[in-house]
Coordinates of C-alpha atoms (C1' of nucleotides) in Angstrom, one line a residue:
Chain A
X1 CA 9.9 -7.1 21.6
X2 CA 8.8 -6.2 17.8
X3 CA 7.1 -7.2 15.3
X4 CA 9.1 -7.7 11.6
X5 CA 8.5 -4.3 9.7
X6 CA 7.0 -4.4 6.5
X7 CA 9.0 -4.0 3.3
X8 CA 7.8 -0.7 2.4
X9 CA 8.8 0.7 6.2
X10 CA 12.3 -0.7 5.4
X11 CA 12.5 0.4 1.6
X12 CA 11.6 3.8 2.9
X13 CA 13.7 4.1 5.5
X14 CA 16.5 3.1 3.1
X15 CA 15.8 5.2 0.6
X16 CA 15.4 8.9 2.8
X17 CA 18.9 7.7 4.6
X18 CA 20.5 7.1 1.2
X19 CA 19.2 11.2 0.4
X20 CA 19.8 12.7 3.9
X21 CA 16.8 13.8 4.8
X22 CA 14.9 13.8 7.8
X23 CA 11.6 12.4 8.3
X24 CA 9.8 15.8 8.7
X25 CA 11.7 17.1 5.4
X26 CA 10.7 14.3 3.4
X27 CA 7.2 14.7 4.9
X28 CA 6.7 17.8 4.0
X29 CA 8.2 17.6 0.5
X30 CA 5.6 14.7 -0.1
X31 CA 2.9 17.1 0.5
X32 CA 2.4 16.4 4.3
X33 CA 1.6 19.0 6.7
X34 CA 4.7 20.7 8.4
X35 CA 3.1 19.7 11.6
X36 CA 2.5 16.7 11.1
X37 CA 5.4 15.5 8.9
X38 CA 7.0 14.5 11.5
X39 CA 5.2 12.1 13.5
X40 CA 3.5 10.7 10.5
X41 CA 7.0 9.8 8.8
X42 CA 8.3 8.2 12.0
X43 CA 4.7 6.0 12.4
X44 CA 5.5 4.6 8.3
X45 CA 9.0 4.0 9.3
X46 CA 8.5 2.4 12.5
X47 CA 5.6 0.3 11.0
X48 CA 3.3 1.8 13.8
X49 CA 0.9 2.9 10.9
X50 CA 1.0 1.5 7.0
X51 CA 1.3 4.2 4.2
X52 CA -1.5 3.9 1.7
X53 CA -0.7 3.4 -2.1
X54 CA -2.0 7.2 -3.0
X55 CA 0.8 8.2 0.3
X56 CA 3.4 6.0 -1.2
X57 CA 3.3 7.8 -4.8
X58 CA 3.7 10.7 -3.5
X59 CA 6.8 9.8 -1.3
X60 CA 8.2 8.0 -4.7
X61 CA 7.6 10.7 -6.4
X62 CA 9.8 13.0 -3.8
X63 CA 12.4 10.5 -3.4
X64 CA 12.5 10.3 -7.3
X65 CA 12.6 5.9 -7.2
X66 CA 9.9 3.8 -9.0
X67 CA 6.3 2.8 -7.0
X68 CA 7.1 -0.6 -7.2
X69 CA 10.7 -0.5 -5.7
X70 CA 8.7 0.1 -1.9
X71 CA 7.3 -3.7 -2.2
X72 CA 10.1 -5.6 -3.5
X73 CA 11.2 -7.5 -0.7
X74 CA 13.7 -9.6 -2.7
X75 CA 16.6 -7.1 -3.1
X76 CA 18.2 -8.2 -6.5
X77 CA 14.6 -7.3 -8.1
X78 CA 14.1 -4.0 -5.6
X79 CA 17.8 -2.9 -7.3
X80 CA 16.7 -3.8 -10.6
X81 CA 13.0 -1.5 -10.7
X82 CA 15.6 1.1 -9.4
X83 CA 18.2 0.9 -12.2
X84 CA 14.9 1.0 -14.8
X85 CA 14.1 3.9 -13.1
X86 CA 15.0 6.3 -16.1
X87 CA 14.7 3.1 -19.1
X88 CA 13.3 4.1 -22.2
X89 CA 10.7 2.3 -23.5
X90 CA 12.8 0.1 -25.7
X91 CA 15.2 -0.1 -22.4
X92 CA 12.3 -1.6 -20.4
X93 CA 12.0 -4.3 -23.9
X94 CA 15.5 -5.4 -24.6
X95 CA 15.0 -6.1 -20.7
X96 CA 12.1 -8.0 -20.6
X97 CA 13.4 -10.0 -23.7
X98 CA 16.3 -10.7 -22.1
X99 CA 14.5 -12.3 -18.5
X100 CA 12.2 -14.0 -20.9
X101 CA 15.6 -15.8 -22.4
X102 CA 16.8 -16.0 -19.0
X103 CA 14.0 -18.2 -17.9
X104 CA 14.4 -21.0 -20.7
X105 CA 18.1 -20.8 -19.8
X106 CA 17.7 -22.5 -16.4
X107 CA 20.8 -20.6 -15.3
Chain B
X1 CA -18.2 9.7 -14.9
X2 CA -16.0 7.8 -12.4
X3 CA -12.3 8.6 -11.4
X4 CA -9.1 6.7 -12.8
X5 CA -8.8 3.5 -11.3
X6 CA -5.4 2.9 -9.1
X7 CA -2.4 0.2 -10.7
X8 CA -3.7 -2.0 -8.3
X9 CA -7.2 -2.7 -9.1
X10 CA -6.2 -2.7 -12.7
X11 CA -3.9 -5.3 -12.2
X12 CA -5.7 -7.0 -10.1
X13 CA -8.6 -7.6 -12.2
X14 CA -6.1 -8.4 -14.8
X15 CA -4.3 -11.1 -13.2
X16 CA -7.8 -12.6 -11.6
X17 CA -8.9 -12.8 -15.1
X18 CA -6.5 -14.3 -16.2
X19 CA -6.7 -17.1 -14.2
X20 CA -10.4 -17.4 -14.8
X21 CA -11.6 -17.1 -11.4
X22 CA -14.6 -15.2 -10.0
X23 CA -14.0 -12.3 -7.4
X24 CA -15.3 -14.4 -4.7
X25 CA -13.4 -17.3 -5.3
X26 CA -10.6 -15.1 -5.5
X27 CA -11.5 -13.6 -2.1
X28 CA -12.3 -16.9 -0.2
X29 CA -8.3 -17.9 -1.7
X30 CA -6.6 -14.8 -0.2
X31 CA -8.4 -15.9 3.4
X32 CA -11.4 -13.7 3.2
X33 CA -14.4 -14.6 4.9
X34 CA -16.9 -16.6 2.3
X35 CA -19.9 -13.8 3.5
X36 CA -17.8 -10.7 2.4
X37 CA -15.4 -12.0 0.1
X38 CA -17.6 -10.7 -3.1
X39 CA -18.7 -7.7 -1.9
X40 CA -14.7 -7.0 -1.1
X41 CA -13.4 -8.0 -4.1
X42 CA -15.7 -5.9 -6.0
X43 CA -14.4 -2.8 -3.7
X44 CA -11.3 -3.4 -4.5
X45 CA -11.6 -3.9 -8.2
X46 CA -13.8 -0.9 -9.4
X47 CA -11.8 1.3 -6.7
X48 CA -14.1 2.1 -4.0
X49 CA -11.6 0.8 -1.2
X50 CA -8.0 0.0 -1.8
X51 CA -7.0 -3.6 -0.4
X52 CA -3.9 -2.6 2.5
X53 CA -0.4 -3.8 1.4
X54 CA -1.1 -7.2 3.7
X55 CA -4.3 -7.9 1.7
X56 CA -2.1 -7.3 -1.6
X57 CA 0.2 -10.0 -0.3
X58 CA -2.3 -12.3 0.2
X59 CA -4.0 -11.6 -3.3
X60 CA -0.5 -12.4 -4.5
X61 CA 0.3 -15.6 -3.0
X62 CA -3.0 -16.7 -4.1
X63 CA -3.0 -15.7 -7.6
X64 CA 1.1 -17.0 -7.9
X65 CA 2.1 -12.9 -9.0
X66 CA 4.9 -11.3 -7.6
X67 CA 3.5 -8.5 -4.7
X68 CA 5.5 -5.4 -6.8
X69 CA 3.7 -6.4 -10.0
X70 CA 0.7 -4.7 -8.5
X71 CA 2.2 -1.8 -8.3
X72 CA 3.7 -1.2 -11.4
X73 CA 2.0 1.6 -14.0
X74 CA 4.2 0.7 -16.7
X75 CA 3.1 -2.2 -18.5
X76 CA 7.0 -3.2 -19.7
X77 CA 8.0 -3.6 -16.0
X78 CA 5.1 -5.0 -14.6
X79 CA 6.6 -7.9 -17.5
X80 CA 9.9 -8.3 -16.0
X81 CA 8.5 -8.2 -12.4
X82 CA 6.3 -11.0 -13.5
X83 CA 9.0 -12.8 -16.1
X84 CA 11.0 -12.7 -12.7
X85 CA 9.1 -14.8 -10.4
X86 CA 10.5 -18.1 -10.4
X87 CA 14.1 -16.5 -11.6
X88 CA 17.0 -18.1 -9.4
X89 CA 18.9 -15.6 -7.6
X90 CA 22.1 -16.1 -10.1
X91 CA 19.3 -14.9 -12.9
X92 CA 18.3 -12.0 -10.7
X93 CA 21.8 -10.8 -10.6
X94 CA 22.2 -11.7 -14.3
X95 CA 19.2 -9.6 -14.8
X96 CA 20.4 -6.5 -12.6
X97 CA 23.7 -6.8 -14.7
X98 CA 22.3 -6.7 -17.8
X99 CA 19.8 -3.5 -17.1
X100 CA 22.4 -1.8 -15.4
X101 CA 24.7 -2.0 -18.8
X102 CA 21.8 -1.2 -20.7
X103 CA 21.8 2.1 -18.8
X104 CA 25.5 3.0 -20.2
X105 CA 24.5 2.0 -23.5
X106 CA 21.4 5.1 -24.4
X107 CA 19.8 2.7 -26.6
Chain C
dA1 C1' 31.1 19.1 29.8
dG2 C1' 26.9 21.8 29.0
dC3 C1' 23.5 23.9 26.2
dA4 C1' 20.5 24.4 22.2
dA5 C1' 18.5 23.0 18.1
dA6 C1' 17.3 19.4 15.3
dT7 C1' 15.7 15.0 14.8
dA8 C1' 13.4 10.9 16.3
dC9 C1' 9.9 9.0 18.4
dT10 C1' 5.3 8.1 21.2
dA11 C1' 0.4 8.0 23.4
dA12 C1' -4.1 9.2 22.8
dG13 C1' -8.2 11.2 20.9
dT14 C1' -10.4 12.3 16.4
dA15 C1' -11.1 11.7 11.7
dT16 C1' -11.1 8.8 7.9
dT17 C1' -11.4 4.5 5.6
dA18 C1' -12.2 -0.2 5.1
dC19 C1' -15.3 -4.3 6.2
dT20 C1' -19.7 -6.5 6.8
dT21 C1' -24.3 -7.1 5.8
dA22 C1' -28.1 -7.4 3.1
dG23 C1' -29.5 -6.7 -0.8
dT24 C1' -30.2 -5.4 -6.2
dA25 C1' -28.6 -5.8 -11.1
dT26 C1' -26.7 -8.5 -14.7
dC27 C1' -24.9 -12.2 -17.2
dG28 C1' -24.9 -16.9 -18.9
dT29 C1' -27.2 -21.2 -19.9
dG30 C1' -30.6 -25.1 -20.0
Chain D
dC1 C1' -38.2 -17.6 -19.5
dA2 C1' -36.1 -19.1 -15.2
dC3 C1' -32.4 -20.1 -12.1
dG4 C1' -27.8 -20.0 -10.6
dA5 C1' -23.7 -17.6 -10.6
dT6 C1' -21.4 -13.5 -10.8
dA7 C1' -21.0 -8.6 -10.4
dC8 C1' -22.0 -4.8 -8.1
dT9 C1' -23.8 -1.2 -4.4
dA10 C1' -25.5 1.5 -0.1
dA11 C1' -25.2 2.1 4.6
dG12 C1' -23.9 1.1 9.3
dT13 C1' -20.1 -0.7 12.1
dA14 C1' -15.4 -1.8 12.9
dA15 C1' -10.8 -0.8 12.2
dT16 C1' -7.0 2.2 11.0
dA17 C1' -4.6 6.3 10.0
dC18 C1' -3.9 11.3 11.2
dT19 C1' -3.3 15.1 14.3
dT20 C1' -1.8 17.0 18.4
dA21 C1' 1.0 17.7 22.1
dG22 C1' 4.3 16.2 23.9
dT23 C1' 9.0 13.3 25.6
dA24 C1' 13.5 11.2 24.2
dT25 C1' 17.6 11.2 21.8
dT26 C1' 21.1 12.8 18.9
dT27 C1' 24.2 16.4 16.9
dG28 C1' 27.0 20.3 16.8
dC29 C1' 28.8 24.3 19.0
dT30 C1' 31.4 27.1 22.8

DNA sequence: AGCAAATACTAAGTATTACTTAGTATCGTG
DNA sequence: CACGATACTAAGTAATACTTAGTATTTGCT
């Protein structure tokens, strides 16, 4: 008997499968203590213990994927933050011009 | 002399503002206790505590703003996230198509 | 199959952080 | 000016995460 995990346990979860790491590797290369790494990793992705935002940037930042991508439970949007991942500015504007349209569209 | 604020009581403030509503009144929407909900509000937006990713969703639902849009530094896709809320999944997908082209094209 | 190493996972105590309370400052308006 | 509403803060208490010290489980090798 379990409670539902949070999106950011899944998301995480997801994302360190997709790179093959371990838990204690991806740990550590977030800046985690070797000794910890471990344990701590397992508790995020388990949903025993919550990651705070300042934890979560620094696991983006090792897994190389976008902040935002851990809290987007809807997948469509979590796999478009992703593919903006490396957007240029003007990228990110022709985008958001083109949702903008998108929503007068009533598609 | 204070430290940078975190994306999330940026945007938070922002989106509270927006909708013209004091911190408490925010607060007591979210499901915080009338006695506290200033006082944690205020925490949250000058950066003195960080509201947990459940609070976040509650903040959310209140103020009508998609959960990731608090956790977006980049101004552009905090846009999308929010031109995305009431986007149909067949818009979503539209949407991922589009940005995912948009990654072949180096504009 | 059997063993070893790596990986995943867990309980429990300690450390850290958020939450509540009680209040002070500041802003806006009659 | 005064008063009500809003913003903000310190400090003690309550809640949660982090560390430690392990036990399970999986993987790969002979």
């Amino acid at each position: 008997m379990s409670i539902a995990l949070h999106t950011v346990a899944i998301r995480l979860r997801q994302a360190r499968e997709q790179l093959g790491l371990s838990q204690k590797k991806l740990g550590i290369l977030a800046g985690i203590d070797e000794f910890s790494a471990s344990a701590r990793m397992n508790q995020y992705e388990r949903g025993k213990h919550l990651p705070d935002v300042y934890m979560v940037a620094r696991l983006a930042k090792a897994l190389s994927i976008p902040e935002p991508y851990f809290y987007c439970e809807d997948e469509t949007l979590a796999l478009i933050v992703l593919a903006l991942k490396d957007a240029t500015q003007l990228q990110k504007k022709s985008a958001l011009e083109f949702v903008k349209a998108l929503d007068k569209l009533k598609l």
